Amino acid sequence: MTAPLAMSALDLAGRRVLIRADLNAPIENGSVRSDARLRAEVPTLNAATAQGARVILMSHLGRPEEGKFDPALSLRPIALRLSELLDRTVRLVPDWIDGVDVAPGEIVLTENVRFLKGEKKNDAALARRMAALCDIFVMDAFGTAHRAEASTVGVAELAPVACAGPLLVAELEALAAAVGQPKRPLVAIVGGSKVSGKLEVLKSLASLVDTLIPGGGIANTIMAAAGAAVGKSLHERDMLDFARDLLAGKFGKATLALPTDVVVAEALSPQATASVRPAGQVGAGEMILDVGPATAVRYAEIVRDAGTIVWNGPLGVFEIEQFANGTRALAESIAASKAFSIVGGGDTLAAIEQFGVADRISYVSTGGGAFLEFLEGKELPAVAVLKRRAQEAAR
Ligand code: 3PG
Ligand code: MG
């Protein structure tokens, strides 16, 4: 299939360029807590303004109720932080859907696209109004490329020209290289609270990777399915059959590397006392909150000998010091490994930042859900429409 048209191939001078970015960053007390997604967008914005584009930038933040303004989910903190990162003023435009004034070389940021009715369900009338704002639509929101919404898919169908931005292109290339012809052994670490949320990705990875390391509630559920006592650990009883199938190799022959020891406590709290137990010997009143030291050493060895590593989801509750060791050891061993490493997802990015290893990861993806859907081999809807547009343009 034809590749999407790339922003880098277009002349943007004086054009109204509407860029959909994923600036959905955690906000704390009115300011941006982690600006990784904002920093990732800076090269695209600089490239567009250097050419004299009139840049209209749009993004969602959180999941507001549509049709209402919610001050807690305003993009104002995003505009402020972006202004700092770019060393220029990024003006926030609260009312933008019927037209935006923007000078050549200027960047304006529209208010949260999810404040508009019809965004989530990709309403055609809303998408048409977005498309009318621009000469060129640039899809650069890799993190939202798995969502078919008005600002990701609808507008791309209707804009005069639709292309992929540099960040989207880079993400797709890096992930394709890792999953297409990965250097073996290919190791995937998939953590997270729920098996049900990652069912499809676990199935796909079972046939794709050599070793699968589950973390968090996913690991607990698989341990329970293997017959281990998990006490009151987070796990899903209605996923036990699926977990047994996974263990039996029904979806593929990946080796499942389960914890052999775990860190437990009676409560999930910074004051809780942590103890180490062999896997399977968790007390009825205890919950697993991290992997144990022997498991951490084994995982470090697996990661050291890998050719390619894909990581989404922490191993334990790394935000609390006594449950952070497993995730910290994993982050450090991935950083030290010679393997090509790809890390994605909000919590995982927070973990690599917290442990100071972000600059020793081969590729840090801005995507969470999008990253996982790409790994499943799913076509991302916002990318599919760009390919279609490129095909039509070539005819
Ligand atoms: C994310 O953070 O995963 C993306 O920005 C998409 O957000 P959503 O899950 O609310 O659609
Ligand atoms: Mg999400």
PDB file of C-alpha atoms in Angstrom, residues 79-274:
ATOM      1  CA  ALA A  79       0.342  26.303  25.784  1.00  0.00           C
ATOM      2  CA  LEU A  80       2.519  27.708  28.569  1.00  0.00           C
ATOM      3  CA  ARG A  81       4.923  24.776  28.656  1.00  0.00           C
ATOM      4  CA  LEU A  82       5.142  24.649  24.852  1.00  0.00           C
ATOM      5  CA  SER A  83       5.931  28.371  24.797  1.00  0.00           C
ATOM      6  CA  GLU A  84       8.842  27.669  27.154  1.00  0.00           C
ATOM      7  CA  LEU A  85      10.098  24.702  25.145  1.00  0.00           C
ATOM      8  CA  LEU A  86       9.904  26.590  21.843  1.00  0.00           C
ATOM      9  CA  ASP A  87      11.093  29.873  23.330  1.00  0.00           C
ATOM     10  CA  ARG A  88       8.225  31.677  21.613  1.00  0.00           C
ATOM     11  CA  THR A  89       4.619  32.450  22.467  1.00  0.00           C
ATOM     12  CA  VAL A  90       2.089  29.773  21.644  1.00  0.00           C
ATOM     13  CA  ARG A  91      -1.280  31.502  21.821  1.00  0.00           C
ATOM     14  CA  LEU A  92      -4.238  29.445  23.131  1.00  0.00           C
ATOM     15  CA  VAL A  93      -7.453  30.025  21.151  1.00  0.00           C
ATOM     16  CA  PRO A  94     -10.577  29.095  23.166  1.00  0.00           C
ATOM     17  CA  ASP A  95     -13.039  29.631  20.270  1.00  0.00           C
ATOM     18  CA  TRP A  96     -11.503  28.290  17.124  1.00  0.00           C
ATOM     19  CA  ILE A  97     -13.754  25.940  15.242  1.00  0.00           C
ATOM     20  CA  ASP A  98     -15.186  28.655  12.958  1.00  0.00           C
ATOM     21  CA  GLY A  99     -11.859  30.185  12.035  1.00  0.00           C
ATOM     22  CA  VAL A 100      -8.468  31.124  13.441  1.00  0.00           C
ATOM     23  CA  ASP A 101      -6.226  34.089  12.648  1.00  0.00           C
ATOM     24  CA  VAL A 102      -2.630  33.014  12.414  1.00  0.00           C
ATOM     25  CA  ALA A 103       0.333  34.827  10.848  1.00  0.00           C
ATOM     26  CA  PRO A 104       3.065  33.146   8.783  1.00  0.00           C
ATOM     27  CA  GLY A 105       5.600  31.613  11.180  1.00  0.00           C
ATOM     28  CA  GLU A 106       3.161  31.783  14.111  1.00  0.00           C
ATOM     29  CA  ILE A 107       1.801  28.854  16.180  1.00  0.00           C
ATOM     30  CA  VAL A 108      -1.616  28.959  17.788  1.00  0.00           C
ATOM     31  CA  LEU A 109      -2.991  26.163  19.940  1.00  0.00           C
ATOM     32  CA  THR A 110      -6.696  25.397  19.810  1.00  0.00           C
ATOM     33  CA  GLU A 111      -8.550  24.528  23.017  1.00  0.00           C
ATOM     34  CA  ASN A 112      -9.103  20.811  23.814  1.00  0.00           C
ATOM     35  CA  VAL A 113     -10.683  19.126  20.760  1.00  0.00           C
ATOM     36  CA  ARG A 114     -12.684  16.858  23.081  1.00  0.00           C
ATOM     37  CA  PHE A 115     -14.670  19.869  24.347  1.00  0.00           C
ATOM     38  CA  LEU A 116     -16.449  19.758  20.973  1.00  0.00           C
ATOM     39  CA  LYS A 117     -19.521  17.589  20.467  1.00  0.00           C
ATOM     40  CA  GLY A 118     -18.876  14.900  17.882  1.00  0.00           C
ATOM     41  CA  GLU A 119     -15.114  14.622  18.291  1.00  0.00           C
ATOM     42  CA  LYS A 120     -15.104  11.115  19.798  1.00  0.00           C
ATOM     43  CA  LYS A 121     -17.588   9.628  17.356  1.00  0.00           C
ATOM     44  CA  ASN A 122     -15.904  11.236  14.355  1.00  0.00           C
ATOM     45  CA  ASP A 123     -18.852  13.411  13.410  1.00  0.00           C
ATOM     46  CA  ALA A 124     -18.596  14.400   9.741  1.00  0.00           C
ATOM     47  CA  ALA A 125     -19.926  17.935  10.223  1.00  0.00           C
ATOM     48  CA  LEU A 126     -17.341  18.633  12.905  1.00  0.00           C
ATOM     49  CA  ALA A 127     -14.566  17.133  10.794  1.00  0.00           C
ATOM     50  CA  ARG A 128     -15.634  19.366   7.887  1.00  0.00           C
ATOM     51  CA  ARG A 129     -15.305  22.475  10.050  1.00  0.00           C
ATOM     52  CA  MET A 130     -11.833  21.367  11.126  1.00  0.00           C
ATOM     53  CA  ALA A 131     -10.834  20.709   7.531  1.00  0.00           C
ATOM     54  CA  ALA A 132     -12.056  24.180   6.526  1.00  0.00           C
ATOM     55  CA  LEU A 133      -9.469  25.737   8.846  1.00  0.00           C
ATOM     56  CA  CYS A 134      -6.528  24.612   6.757  1.00  0.00           C
ATOM     57  CA  ASP A 135      -4.787  24.152   3.434  1.00  0.00           C
ATOM     58  CA  ILE A 136      -2.800  21.200   4.751  1.00  0.00           C
ATOM     59  CA  PHE A 137      -3.651  18.778   7.552  1.00  0.00           C
ATOM     60  CA  VAL A 138      -0.712  17.146   9.317  1.00  0.00           C
ATOM     61  CA  MET A 139      -1.404  14.079  11.437  1.00  0.00           C
ATOM     62  CA  ASP A 140       1.402  13.875  13.982  1.00  0.00           C
ATOM     63  CA  ALA A 141      -0.431  12.370  16.982  1.00  0.00           C
ATOM     64  CA  PHE A 142       0.975   8.855  17.029  1.00  0.00           C
ATOM     65  CA  GLY A 143      -0.382   8.421  20.578  1.00  0.00           C
ATOM     66  CA  THR A 144      -3.940   8.970  19.284  1.00  0.00           C
ATOM     67  CA  ALA A 145      -3.567   7.251  15.894  1.00  0.00           C
ATOM     68  CA  HIS A 146      -5.544   4.231  17.156  1.00  0.00           C
ATOM     69  CA  ARG A 147      -8.604   6.445  17.720  1.00  0.00           C
ATOM     70  CA  ALA A 148     -10.936   7.200  14.808  1.00  0.00           C
ATOM     71  CA  GLU A 149     -12.082  10.651  15.902  1.00  0.00           C
ATOM     72  CA  ALA A 150     -12.951  13.859  14.039  1.00  0.00           C
ATOM     73  CA  SER A 151      -9.518  15.398  14.672  1.00  0.00           C
ATOM     74  CA  THR A 152      -7.582  12.258  13.699  1.00  0.00           C
ATOM     75  CA  VAL A 153      -9.524  10.509  10.918  1.00  0.00           C
ATOM     76  CA  GLY A 154     -12.479  12.691   9.828  1.00  0.00           C
ATOM     77  CA  VAL A 155     -10.408  15.796   9.187  1.00  0.00           C
ATOM     78  CA  ALA A 156      -7.812  13.739   7.299  1.00  0.00           C
ATOM     79  CA  GLU A 157     -10.526  12.545   4.929  1.00  0.00           C
ATOM     80  CA  LEU A 158     -11.766  16.059   4.187  1.00  0.00           C
ATOM     81  CA  ALA A 159      -8.773  18.420   4.324  1.00  0.00           C
ATOM     82  CA  PRO A 160      -7.476  19.701   0.952  1.00  0.00           C
ATOM     83  CA  VAL A 161      -4.190  17.862   1.603  1.00  0.00           C
ATOM     84  CA  ALA A 162      -3.509  15.313   4.376  1.00  0.00           C
ATOM     85  CA  CYS A 163      -0.071  14.096   5.353  1.00  0.00           C
ATOM     86  CA  ALA A 164       1.926  12.442   8.127  1.00  0.00           C
ATOM     87  CA  GLY A 165       4.064  14.603  10.388  1.00  0.00           C
ATOM     88  CA  PRO A 166       7.693  13.814  11.255  1.00  0.00           C
ATOM     89  CA  LEU A 167       6.904  12.351  14.680  1.00  0.00           C
ATOM     90  CA  LEU A 168       4.275   9.986  13.295  1.00  0.00           C
ATOM     91  CA  VAL A 169       6.661   8.895  10.528  1.00  0.00           C
ATOM     92  CA  ALA A 170       9.486   8.277  13.009  1.00  0.00           C
ATOM     93  CA  GLU A 171       7.256   6.272  15.353  1.00  0.00           C
ATOM     94  CA  LEU A 172       5.958   4.049  12.564  1.00  0.00           C
ATOM     95  CA  GLU A 173       9.445   3.419  11.199  1.00  0.00           C
ATOM     96  CA  ALA A 174      10.975   2.580  14.576  1.00  0.00           C
ATOM     97  CA  LEU A 175       8.170   0.211  15.530  1.00  0.00           C
ATOM     98  CA  ALA A 176       8.080  -1.427  12.125  1.00  0.00           C
ATOM     99  CA  ALA A 177      11.821  -2.078  12.333  1.00  0.00           C
ATOM    100  CA  ALA A 178      11.437  -3.673  15.754  1.00  0.00           C
ATOM    101  CA  VAL A 179       8.520  -5.929  14.973  1.00  0.00           C
ATOM    102  CA  GLY A 180       9.122  -6.491  11.273  1.00  0.00           C
ATOM    103  CA  GLN A 181      12.560  -8.061  11.276  1.00  0.00           C
ATOM    104  CA  PRO A 182      13.589  -7.929  14.893  1.00  0.00           C
ATOM    105  CA  LYS A 183      17.005  -9.026  16.015  1.00  0.00           C
ATOM    106  CA  ARG A 184      16.405 -12.147  18.117  1.00  0.00           C
ATOM    107  CA  PRO A 185      15.841 -13.026  20.843  1.00  0.00           C
ATOM    108  CA  LEU A 186      12.883 -10.687  20.933  1.00  0.00           C
ATOM    109  CA  VAL A 187      11.741 -10.029  24.491  1.00  0.00           C
ATOM    110  CA  ALA A 188       8.498  -8.265  25.395  1.00  0.00           C
ATOM    111  CA  ILE A 189       7.656  -7.000  28.848  1.00  0.00           C
ATOM    112  CA  VAL A 190       3.956  -6.314  29.264  1.00  0.00           C
ATOM    113  CA  GLY A 191       2.800  -5.047  32.618  1.00  0.00           C
ATOM    114  CA  GLY A 192      -0.370  -3.374  33.694  1.00  0.00           C
ATOM    115  CA  SER A 193      -3.236  -3.999  36.013  1.00  0.00           C
ATOM    116  CA  LYS A 194      -5.551  -6.032  33.790  1.00  0.00           C
ATOM    117  CA  VAL A 195      -5.241  -9.006  31.475  1.00  0.00           C
ATOM    118  CA  SER A 196      -8.589  -8.082  29.923  1.00  0.00           C
ATOM    119  CA  GLY A 197      -7.196  -4.739  28.759  1.00  0.00           C
ATOM    120  CA  LYS A 198      -4.272  -6.419  27.015  1.00  0.00           C
ATOM    121  CA  LEU A 199      -5.819  -9.689  25.896  1.00  0.00           C
ATOM    122  CA  GLU A 200      -5.221  -9.156  22.190  1.00  0.00           C
ATOM    123  CA  VAL A 201      -1.694  -7.911  22.601  1.00  0.00           C
ATOM    124  CA  LEU A 202      -0.785 -10.865  24.832  1.00  0.00           C
ATOM    125  CA  LYS A 203      -2.148 -13.286  22.229  1.00  0.00           C
ATOM    126  CA  SER A 204      -0.242 -11.639  19.388  1.00  0.00           C
ATOM    127  CA  LEU A 205       2.984 -11.389  21.334  1.00  0.00           C
ATOM    128  CA  ALA A 206       2.812 -15.070  22.273  1.00  0.00           C
ATOM    129  CA  SER A 207       3.419 -15.953  18.638  1.00  0.00           C
ATOM    130  CA  LEU A 208       5.739 -13.053  17.834  1.00  0.00           C
ATOM    131  CA  VAL A 209       8.268 -12.928  20.668  1.00  0.00           C
ATOM    132  CA  ASP A 210      10.762 -15.402  22.099  1.00  0.00           C
ATOM    133  CA  THR A 211      10.227 -14.465  25.736  1.00  0.00           C
ATOM    134  CA  LEU A 212       7.252 -12.741  27.305  1.00  0.00           C
ATOM    135  CA  ILE A 213       7.656 -11.186  30.734  1.00  0.00           C
ATOM    136  CA  PRO A 214       4.280 -10.290  32.255  1.00  0.00           C
ATOM    137  CA  GLY A 215       4.113  -7.683  35.005  1.00  0.00           C
ATOM    138  CA  GLY A 216       1.672  -6.314  37.565  1.00  0.00           C
ATOM    139  CA  GLY A 217      -1.877  -7.654  37.671  1.00  0.00           C
ATOM    140  CA  ILE A 218      -1.263  -9.561  34.435  1.00  0.00           C
ATOM    141  CA  ALA A 219       1.538 -11.571  36.059  1.00  0.00           C
ATOM    142  CA  ASN A 220      -0.611 -12.158  39.154  1.00  0.00           C
ATOM    143  CA  THR A 221      -3.441 -13.558  37.036  1.00  0.00           C
ATOM    144  CA  ILE A 222      -1.088 -15.900  35.176  1.00  0.00           C
ATOM    145  CA  MET A 223       0.490 -17.061  38.442  1.00  0.00           C
ATOM    146  CA  ALA A 224      -2.984 -17.741  39.841  1.00  0.00           C
ATOM    147  CA  ALA A 225      -3.838 -19.699  36.685  1.00  0.00           C
ATOM    148  CA  ALA A 226      -0.688 -21.762  37.230  1.00  0.00           C
ATOM    149  CA  GLY A 227      -2.042 -22.704  40.650  1.00  0.00           C
ATOM    150  CA  ALA A 228      -0.072 -20.290  42.837  1.00  0.00           C
ATOM    151  CA  ALA A 229      -1.668 -18.634  45.847  1.00  0.00           C
ATOM    152  CA  VAL A 230      -1.841 -14.903  45.193  1.00  0.00           C
ATOM    153  CA  GLY A 231      -3.731 -13.799  48.322  1.00  0.00           C
ATOM    154  CA  LYS A 232      -5.519 -10.514  47.773  1.00  0.00           C
ATOM    155  CA  SER A 233      -3.273  -9.448  44.887  1.00  0.00           C
ATOM    156  CA  LEU A 234      -4.850  -7.610  41.982  1.00  0.00           C
ATOM    157  CA  HIS A 235      -5.859 -10.326  39.530  1.00  0.00           C
ATOM    158  CA  GLU A 236      -8.793 -11.264  37.326  1.00  0.00           C
ATOM    159  CA  ARG A 237     -10.557 -14.531  38.083  1.00  0.00           C
ATOM    160  CA  ASP A 238     -12.536 -14.424  34.851  1.00  0.00           C
ATOM    161  CA  MET A 239      -9.285 -14.354  32.896  1.00  0.00           C
ATOM    162  CA  LEU A 240      -7.913 -17.577  34.411  1.00  0.00           C
ATOM    163  CA  ASP A 241      -8.989 -19.745  31.476  1.00  0.00           C
ATOM    164  CA  PHE A 242      -7.336 -17.393  29.032  1.00  0.00           C
ATOM    165  CA  ALA A 243      -4.201 -17.355  31.204  1.00  0.00           C
ATOM    166  CA  ARG A 244      -4.145 -21.180  31.252  1.00  0.00           C
ATOM    167  CA  ASP A 245      -4.344 -21.218  27.461  1.00  0.00           C
ATOM    168  CA  LEU A 246      -1.508 -18.721  27.317  1.00  0.00           C
ATOM    169  CA  LEU A 247       0.556 -20.915  29.662  1.00  0.00           C
ATOM    170  CA  ALA A 248      -0.229 -23.998  27.593  1.00  0.00           C
ATOM    171  CA  GLY A 249       1.170 -22.312  24.490  1.00  0.00           C
ATOM    172  CA  LYS A 250      -2.175 -22.150  22.699  1.00  0.00           C
ATOM    173  CA  PHE A 251      -1.387 -18.766  21.132  1.00  0.00           C
ATOM    174  CA  GLY A 252       2.263 -19.327  20.355  1.00  0.00           C
ATOM    175  CA  LYS A 253       5.451 -20.747  21.693  1.00  0.00           C
ATOM    176  CA  ALA A 254       6.906 -17.704  23.492  1.00  0.00           C
ATOM    177  CA  THR A 255       8.512 -18.652  26.802  1.00  0.00           C
ATOM    178  CA  LEU A 256       6.592 -17.066  29.656  1.00  0.00           C
ATOM    179  CA  ALA A 257       9.011 -15.808  32.294  1.00  0.00           C
ATOM    180  CA  LEU A 258       6.967 -15.702  35.493  1.00  0.00           C
ATOM    181  CA  PRO A 259       8.202 -14.352  38.824  1.00  0.00           C
ATOM    182  CA  THR A 260       9.774 -16.937  41.131  1.00  0.00           C
ATOM    183  CA  ASP A 261       9.720 -14.586  44.102  1.00  0.00           C
ATOM    184  CA  VAL A 262       7.579 -11.569  44.867  1.00  0.00           C
ATOM    185  CA  VAL A 263       7.402  -8.567  47.179  1.00  0.00           C
ATOM    186  CA  VAL A 264       4.214  -8.489  49.229  1.00  0.00           C
ATOM    187  CA  ALA A 265       2.522  -6.219  51.751  1.00  0.00           C
ATOM    188  CA  GLU A 266      -0.795  -6.175  53.552  1.00  0.00           C
ATOM    189  CA  ALA A 267      -1.765  -2.806  52.092  1.00  0.00           C
ATOM    190  CA  LEU A 268      -0.937  -0.665  49.105  1.00  0.00           C
ATOM    191  CA  SER A 269       0.492   2.290  50.959  1.00  0.00           C
ATOM    192  CA  PRO A 270       3.805   4.125  51.372  1.00  0.00           C
ATOM    193  CA  GLN A 271       3.688   3.092  55.051  1.00  0.00           C
ATOM    194  CA  ALA A 272       3.268  -0.621  54.309  1.00  0.00           C
ATOM    195  CA  THR A 273       5.995  -3.068  55.298  1.00  0.00           C
ATOM    196  CA  ALA A 274       7.321  -5.028  52.342  1.00  0.00           C
TER     197      ALA A 274
END
